[in-house]
mmCIF file of C-alpha atoms in Angstrom:
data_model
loop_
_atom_site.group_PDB
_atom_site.id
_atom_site.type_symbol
_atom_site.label_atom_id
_atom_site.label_comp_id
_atom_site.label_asym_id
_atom_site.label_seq_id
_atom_site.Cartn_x
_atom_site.Cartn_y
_atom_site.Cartn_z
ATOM 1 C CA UNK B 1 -210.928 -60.868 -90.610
ATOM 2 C CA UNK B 2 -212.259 -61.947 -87.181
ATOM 3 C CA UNK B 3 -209.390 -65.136 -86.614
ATOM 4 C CA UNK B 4 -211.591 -67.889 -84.905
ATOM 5 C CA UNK B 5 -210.717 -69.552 -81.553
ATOM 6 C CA UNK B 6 -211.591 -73.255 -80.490
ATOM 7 C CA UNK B 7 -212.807 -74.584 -78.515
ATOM 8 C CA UNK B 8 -215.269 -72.301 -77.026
ATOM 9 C CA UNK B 9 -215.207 -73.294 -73.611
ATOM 10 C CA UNK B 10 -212.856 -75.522 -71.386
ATOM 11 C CA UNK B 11 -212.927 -76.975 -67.766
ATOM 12 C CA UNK B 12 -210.253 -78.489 -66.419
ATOM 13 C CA UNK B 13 -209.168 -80.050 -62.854
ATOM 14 C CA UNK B 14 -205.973 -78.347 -61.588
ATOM 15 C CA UNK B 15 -202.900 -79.953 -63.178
ATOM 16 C CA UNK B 16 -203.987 -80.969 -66.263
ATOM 17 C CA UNK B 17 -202.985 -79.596 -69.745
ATOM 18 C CA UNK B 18 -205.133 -77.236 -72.029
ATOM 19 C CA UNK B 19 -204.407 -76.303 -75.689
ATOM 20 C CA UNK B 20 -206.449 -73.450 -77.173
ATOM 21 C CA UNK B 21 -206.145 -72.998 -81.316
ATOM 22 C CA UNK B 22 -206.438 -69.745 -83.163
ATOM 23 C CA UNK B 23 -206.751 -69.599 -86.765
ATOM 24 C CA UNK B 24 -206.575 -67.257 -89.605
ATOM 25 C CA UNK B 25 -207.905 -66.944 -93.047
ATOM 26 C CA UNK B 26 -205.383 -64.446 -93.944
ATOM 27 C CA UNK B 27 -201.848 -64.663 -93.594
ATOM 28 C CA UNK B 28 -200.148 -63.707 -90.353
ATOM 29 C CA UNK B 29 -196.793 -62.084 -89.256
ATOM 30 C CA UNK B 30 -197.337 -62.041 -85.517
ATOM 31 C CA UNK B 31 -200.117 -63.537 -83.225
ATOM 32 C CA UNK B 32 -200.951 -61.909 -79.674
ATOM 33 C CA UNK B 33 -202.641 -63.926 -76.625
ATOM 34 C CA UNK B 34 -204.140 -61.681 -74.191
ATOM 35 C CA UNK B 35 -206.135 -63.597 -70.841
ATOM 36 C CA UNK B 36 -209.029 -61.430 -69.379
ATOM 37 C CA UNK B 37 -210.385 -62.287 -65.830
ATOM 38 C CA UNK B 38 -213.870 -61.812 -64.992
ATOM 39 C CA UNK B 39 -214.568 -58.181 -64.469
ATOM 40 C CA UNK B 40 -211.099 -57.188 -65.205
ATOM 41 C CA UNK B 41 -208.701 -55.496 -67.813
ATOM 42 C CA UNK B 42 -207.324 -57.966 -70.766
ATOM 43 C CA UNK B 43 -203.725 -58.311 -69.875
ATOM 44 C CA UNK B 44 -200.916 -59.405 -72.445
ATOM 45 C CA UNK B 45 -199.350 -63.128 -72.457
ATOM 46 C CA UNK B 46 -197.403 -63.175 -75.376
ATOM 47 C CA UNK B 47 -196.774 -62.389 -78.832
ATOM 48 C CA UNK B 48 -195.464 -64.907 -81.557
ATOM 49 C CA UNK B 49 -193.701 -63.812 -84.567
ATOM 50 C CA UNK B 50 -192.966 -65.083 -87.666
ATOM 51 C CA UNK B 51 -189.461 -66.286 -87.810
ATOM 52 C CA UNK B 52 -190.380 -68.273 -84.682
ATOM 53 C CA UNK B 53 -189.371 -65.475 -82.299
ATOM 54 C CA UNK B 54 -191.413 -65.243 -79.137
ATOM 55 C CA UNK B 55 -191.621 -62.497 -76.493
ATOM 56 C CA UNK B 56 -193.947 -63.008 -73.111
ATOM 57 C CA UNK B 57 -195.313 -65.162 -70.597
ATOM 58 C CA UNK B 58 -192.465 -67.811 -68.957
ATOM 59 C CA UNK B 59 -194.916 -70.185 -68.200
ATOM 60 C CA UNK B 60 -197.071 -70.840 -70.615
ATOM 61 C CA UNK B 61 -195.768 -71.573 -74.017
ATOM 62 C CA UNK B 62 -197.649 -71.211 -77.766
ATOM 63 C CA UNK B 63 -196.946 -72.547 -81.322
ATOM 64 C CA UNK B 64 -197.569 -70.486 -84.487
ATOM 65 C CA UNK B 65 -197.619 -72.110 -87.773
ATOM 66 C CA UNK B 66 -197.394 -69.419 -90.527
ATOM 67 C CA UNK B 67 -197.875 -71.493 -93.458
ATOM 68 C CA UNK B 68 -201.200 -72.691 -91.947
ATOM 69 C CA UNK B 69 -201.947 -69.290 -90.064
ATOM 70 C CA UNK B 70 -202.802 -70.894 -87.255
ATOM 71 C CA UNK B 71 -201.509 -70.360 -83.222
ATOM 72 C CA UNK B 72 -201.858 -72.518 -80.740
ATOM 73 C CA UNK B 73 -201.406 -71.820 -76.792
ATOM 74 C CA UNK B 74 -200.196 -74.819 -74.515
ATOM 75 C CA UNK B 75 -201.283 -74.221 -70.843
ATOM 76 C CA UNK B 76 -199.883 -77.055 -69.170
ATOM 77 C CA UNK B 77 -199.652 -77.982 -65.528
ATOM 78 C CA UNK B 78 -202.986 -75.664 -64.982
ATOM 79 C CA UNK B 79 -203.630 -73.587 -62.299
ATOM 80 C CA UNK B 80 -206.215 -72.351 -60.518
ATOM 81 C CA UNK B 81 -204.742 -68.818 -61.578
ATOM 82 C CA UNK B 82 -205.146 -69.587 -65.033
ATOM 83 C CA UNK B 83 -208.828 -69.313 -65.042
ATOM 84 C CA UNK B 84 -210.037 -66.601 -67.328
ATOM 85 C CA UNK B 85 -211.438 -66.054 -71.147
ATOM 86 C CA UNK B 86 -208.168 -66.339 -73.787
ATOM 87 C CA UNK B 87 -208.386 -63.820 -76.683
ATOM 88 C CA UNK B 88 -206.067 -64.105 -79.801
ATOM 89 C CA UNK B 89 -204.988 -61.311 -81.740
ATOM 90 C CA UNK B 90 -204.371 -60.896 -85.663
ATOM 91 C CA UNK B 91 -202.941 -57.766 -87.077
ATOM 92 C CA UNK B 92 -205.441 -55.526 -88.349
ATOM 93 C CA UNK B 93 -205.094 -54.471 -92.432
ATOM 94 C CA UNK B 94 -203.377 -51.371 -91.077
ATOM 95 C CA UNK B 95 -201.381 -53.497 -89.081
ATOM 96 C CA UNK B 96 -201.365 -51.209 -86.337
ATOM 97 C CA UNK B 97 -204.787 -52.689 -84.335
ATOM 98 C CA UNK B 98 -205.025 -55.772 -83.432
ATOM 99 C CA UNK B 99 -208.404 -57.717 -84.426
ATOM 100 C CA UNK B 100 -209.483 -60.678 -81.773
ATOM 101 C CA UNK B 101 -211.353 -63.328 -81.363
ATOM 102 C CA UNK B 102 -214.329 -63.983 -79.610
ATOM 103 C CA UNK B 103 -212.646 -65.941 -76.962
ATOM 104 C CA UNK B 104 -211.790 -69.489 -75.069
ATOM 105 C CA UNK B 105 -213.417 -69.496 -71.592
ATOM 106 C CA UNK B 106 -211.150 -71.742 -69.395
ATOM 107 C CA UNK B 107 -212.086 -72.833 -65.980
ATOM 108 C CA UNK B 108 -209.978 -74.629 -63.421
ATOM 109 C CA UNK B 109 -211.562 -76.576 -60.443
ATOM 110 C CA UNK B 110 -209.793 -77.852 -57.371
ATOM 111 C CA UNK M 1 -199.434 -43.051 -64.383
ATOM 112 C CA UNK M 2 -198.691 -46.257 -63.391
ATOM 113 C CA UNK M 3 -201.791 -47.695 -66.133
ATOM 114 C CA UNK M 4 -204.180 -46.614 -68.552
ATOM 115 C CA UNK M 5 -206.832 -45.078 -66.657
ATOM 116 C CA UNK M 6 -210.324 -44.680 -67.639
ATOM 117 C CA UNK M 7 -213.553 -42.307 -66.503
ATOM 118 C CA UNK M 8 -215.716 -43.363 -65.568
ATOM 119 C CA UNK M 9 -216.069 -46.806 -64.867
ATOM 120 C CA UNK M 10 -219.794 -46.820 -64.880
ATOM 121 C CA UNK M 11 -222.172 -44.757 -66.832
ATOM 122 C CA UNK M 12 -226.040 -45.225 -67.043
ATOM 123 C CA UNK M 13 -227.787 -43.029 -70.079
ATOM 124 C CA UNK M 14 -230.765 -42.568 -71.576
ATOM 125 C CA UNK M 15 -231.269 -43.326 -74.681
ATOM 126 C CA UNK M 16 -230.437 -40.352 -77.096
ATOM 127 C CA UNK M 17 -228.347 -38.706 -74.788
ATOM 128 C CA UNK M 18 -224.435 -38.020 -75.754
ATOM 129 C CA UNK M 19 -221.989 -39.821 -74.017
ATOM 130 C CA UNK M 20 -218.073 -38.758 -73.369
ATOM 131 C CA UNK M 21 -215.481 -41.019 -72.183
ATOM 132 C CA UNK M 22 -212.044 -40.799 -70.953
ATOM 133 C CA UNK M 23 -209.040 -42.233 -71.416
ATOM 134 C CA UNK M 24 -205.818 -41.646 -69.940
ATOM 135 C CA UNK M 25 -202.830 -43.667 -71.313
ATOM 136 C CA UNK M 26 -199.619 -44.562 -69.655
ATOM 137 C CA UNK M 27 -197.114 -41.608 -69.976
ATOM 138 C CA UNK M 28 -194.721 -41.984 -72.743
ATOM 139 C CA UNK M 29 -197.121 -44.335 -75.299
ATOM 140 C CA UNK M 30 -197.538 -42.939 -78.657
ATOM 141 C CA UNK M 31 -200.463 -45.646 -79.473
ATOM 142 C CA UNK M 32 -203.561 -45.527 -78.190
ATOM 143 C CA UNK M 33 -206.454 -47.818 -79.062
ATOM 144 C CA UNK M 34 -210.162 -47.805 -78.436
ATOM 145 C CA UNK M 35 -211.960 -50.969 -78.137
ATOM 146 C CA UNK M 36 -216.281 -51.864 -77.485
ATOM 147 C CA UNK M 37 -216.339 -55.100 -75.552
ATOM 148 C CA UNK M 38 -220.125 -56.163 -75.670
ATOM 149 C CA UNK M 39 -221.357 -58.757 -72.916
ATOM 150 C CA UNK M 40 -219.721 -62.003 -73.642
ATOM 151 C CA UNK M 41 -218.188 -61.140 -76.594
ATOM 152 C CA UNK M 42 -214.630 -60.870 -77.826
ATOM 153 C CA UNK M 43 -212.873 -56.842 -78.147
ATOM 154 C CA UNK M 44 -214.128 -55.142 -81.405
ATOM 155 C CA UNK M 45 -211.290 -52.370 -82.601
ATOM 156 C CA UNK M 46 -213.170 -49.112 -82.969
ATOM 157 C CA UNK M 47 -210.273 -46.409 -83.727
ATOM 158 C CA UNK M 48 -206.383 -45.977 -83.320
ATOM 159 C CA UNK M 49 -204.502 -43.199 -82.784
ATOM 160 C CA UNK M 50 -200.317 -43.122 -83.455
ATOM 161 C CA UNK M 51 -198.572 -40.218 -82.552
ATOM 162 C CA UNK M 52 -199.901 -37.544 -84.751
ATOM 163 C CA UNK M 53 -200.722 -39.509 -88.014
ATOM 164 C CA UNK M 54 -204.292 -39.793 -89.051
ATOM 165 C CA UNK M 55 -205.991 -42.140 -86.835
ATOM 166 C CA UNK M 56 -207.393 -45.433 -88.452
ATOM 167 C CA UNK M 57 -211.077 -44.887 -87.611
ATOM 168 C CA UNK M 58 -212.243 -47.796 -89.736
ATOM 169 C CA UNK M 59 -213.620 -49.824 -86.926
ATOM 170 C CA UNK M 60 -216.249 -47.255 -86.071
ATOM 171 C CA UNK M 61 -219.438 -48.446 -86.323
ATOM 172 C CA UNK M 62 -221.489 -45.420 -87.111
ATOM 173 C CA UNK M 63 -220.986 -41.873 -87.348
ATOM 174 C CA UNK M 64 -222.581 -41.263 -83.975
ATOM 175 C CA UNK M 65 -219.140 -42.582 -82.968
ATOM 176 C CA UNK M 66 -216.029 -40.410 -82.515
ATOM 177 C CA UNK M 67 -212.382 -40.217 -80.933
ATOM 178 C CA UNK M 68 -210.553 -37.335 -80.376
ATOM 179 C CA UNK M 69 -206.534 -37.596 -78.912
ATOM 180 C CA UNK M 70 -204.558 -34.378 -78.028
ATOM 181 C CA UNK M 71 -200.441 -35.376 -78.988
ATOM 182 C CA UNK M 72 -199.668 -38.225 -77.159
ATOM 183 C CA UNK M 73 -201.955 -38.044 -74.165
ATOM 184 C CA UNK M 74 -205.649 -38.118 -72.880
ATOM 185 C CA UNK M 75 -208.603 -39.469 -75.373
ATOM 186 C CA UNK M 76 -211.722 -38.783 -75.425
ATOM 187 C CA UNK M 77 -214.555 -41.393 -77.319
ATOM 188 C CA UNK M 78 -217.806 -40.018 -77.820
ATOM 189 C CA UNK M 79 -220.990 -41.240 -78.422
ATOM 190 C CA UNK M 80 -223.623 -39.538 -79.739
ATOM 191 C CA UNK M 81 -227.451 -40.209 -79.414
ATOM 192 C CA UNK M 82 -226.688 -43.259 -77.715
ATOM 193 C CA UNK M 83 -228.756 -46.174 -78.601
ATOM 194 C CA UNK M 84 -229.453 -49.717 -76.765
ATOM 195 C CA UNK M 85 -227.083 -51.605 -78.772
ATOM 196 C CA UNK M 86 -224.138 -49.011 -77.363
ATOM 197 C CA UNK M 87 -224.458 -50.909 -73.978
ATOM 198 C CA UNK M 88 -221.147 -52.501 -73.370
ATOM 199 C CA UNK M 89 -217.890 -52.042 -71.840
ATOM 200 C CA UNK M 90 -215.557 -49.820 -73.528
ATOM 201 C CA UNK M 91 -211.697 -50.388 -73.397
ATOM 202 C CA UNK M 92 -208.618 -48.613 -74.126
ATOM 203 C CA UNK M 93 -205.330 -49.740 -74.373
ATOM 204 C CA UNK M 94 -202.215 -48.065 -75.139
ATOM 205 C CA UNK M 95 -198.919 -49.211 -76.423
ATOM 206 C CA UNK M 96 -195.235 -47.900 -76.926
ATOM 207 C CA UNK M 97 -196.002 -48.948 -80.911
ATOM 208 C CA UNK M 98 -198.292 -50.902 -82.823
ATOM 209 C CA UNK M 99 -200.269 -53.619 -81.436
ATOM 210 C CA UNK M 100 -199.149 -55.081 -84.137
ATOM 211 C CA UNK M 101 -195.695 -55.785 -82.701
ATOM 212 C CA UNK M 102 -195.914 -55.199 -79.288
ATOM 213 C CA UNK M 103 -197.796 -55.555 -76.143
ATOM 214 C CA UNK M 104 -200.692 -53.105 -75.136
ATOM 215 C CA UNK M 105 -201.826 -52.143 -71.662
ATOM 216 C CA UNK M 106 -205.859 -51.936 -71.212
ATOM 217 C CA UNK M 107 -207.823 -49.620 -68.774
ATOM 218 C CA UNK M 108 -210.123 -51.278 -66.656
ATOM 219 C CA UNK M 109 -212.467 -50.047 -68.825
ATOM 220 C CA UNK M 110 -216.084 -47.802 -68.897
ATOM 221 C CA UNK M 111 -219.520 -49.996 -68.675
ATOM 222 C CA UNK M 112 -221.968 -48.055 -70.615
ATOM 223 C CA UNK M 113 -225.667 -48.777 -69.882
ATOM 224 C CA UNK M 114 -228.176 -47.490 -72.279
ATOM 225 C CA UNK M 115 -231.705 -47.594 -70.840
#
């Protein structure tokens, strides 16, 4: 129940645009993005829910599809701020836990 | 507090030895998760605790792991005859409701080392 995220791995020179994809094999009422620095605590970015209602981050935007369960997250204009390892998250079957996945490393050079 | 807090942030064991660890979530959260982050790997959900319902303990991986939660405050995750594959950084998070619906705030997290 592990949702998958592509691509693995992403470099990109500051100010140019990143899209990171999270998909689900089961269906989905919400999606969470959470962005985890090295060495540091995973810290919330946003939550999507179905209905199309959105609550987070004001500058980086995300798209959730629920008829294909899939999320994507737009990071555009990057910074060098942004740099970190993205983590979706898919309601557990309780609902209650969240269940992520393995992660999109992004790295932005000067 | 101002965050989840966690003790302690680094703990070396031998292997077979029992391991406790401490969470501390932020005041007023009734949800409080526990997750095993192993070394370049994604968060794996290990237990949940909501207010004083059961807790969901079905992402335990073994019986040598267990959670305790008094009310709505301090948790404590312990491991028991630690093995090499419990190396990894354990995280909590806690949240005013389910992480299903809305945003959680993680500790820094305790590195367990199992030598």
């Amino acid at each position: 129940q592990q949702p998958v995220q592509s691509p693995q791995a992403v470099i990109l020179r500051e100010g140019e645009d990143a899209v990171i994809n999270c998909s689900s094999s089961k269906a989905l009422y919400s999606v969470h993005w959470y962005r985890q620095k090295h060495g540091e605590a995973p810290v919330f970015l946003m939550i999507l829910l179905k209905g199309g209602e959105q609550k987070g981050h004001d500058k980086i935007s995300a798209s959730f599809n629920e008829k294909k369960q899939q999320s994507s997250l737009y990071l555009t204009a990057s910074q060098l701020s942004y740099s970190g390892t993205y983590f979706c998250g898919t309601p557990s079957g309780s609902g209650y836990a969240l269940n992520f996945g393995k992660g999109t490393s992004l790295l932005v050079t000067p | 507090g101002a965050g989840v807090s966690q003790s302690p942030s680094n703990k070396v064991t031998e292997k077979g030895k029992d391991v406790e660890l401490r969470c501390d979530p932020i005041s007023g959260h009734t949800a409080l998760y526990w997750y095993r982050q192993r070394l370049g790997q994604g968060l794996e959900f290990l237990i949940y605790f909501q207010g004083n319902s059961a807790p969901d303990k079905s992402g335990l991986p073994s019986d040598r792991f267990s959670a305790e939660r008094t009310g709505e405050s301090v948790s404590t995750l312990t491991i028991q005859r630690t093995q090499q594959e419990d190396s990894a950084v354990y995280l909590c998070a806690s949240s005013l409701g389910g992480q299903g619906f809305t945003e959680a705030f993680f500790g820094q997290g305790t590195r367990l080392t199992v030598v």
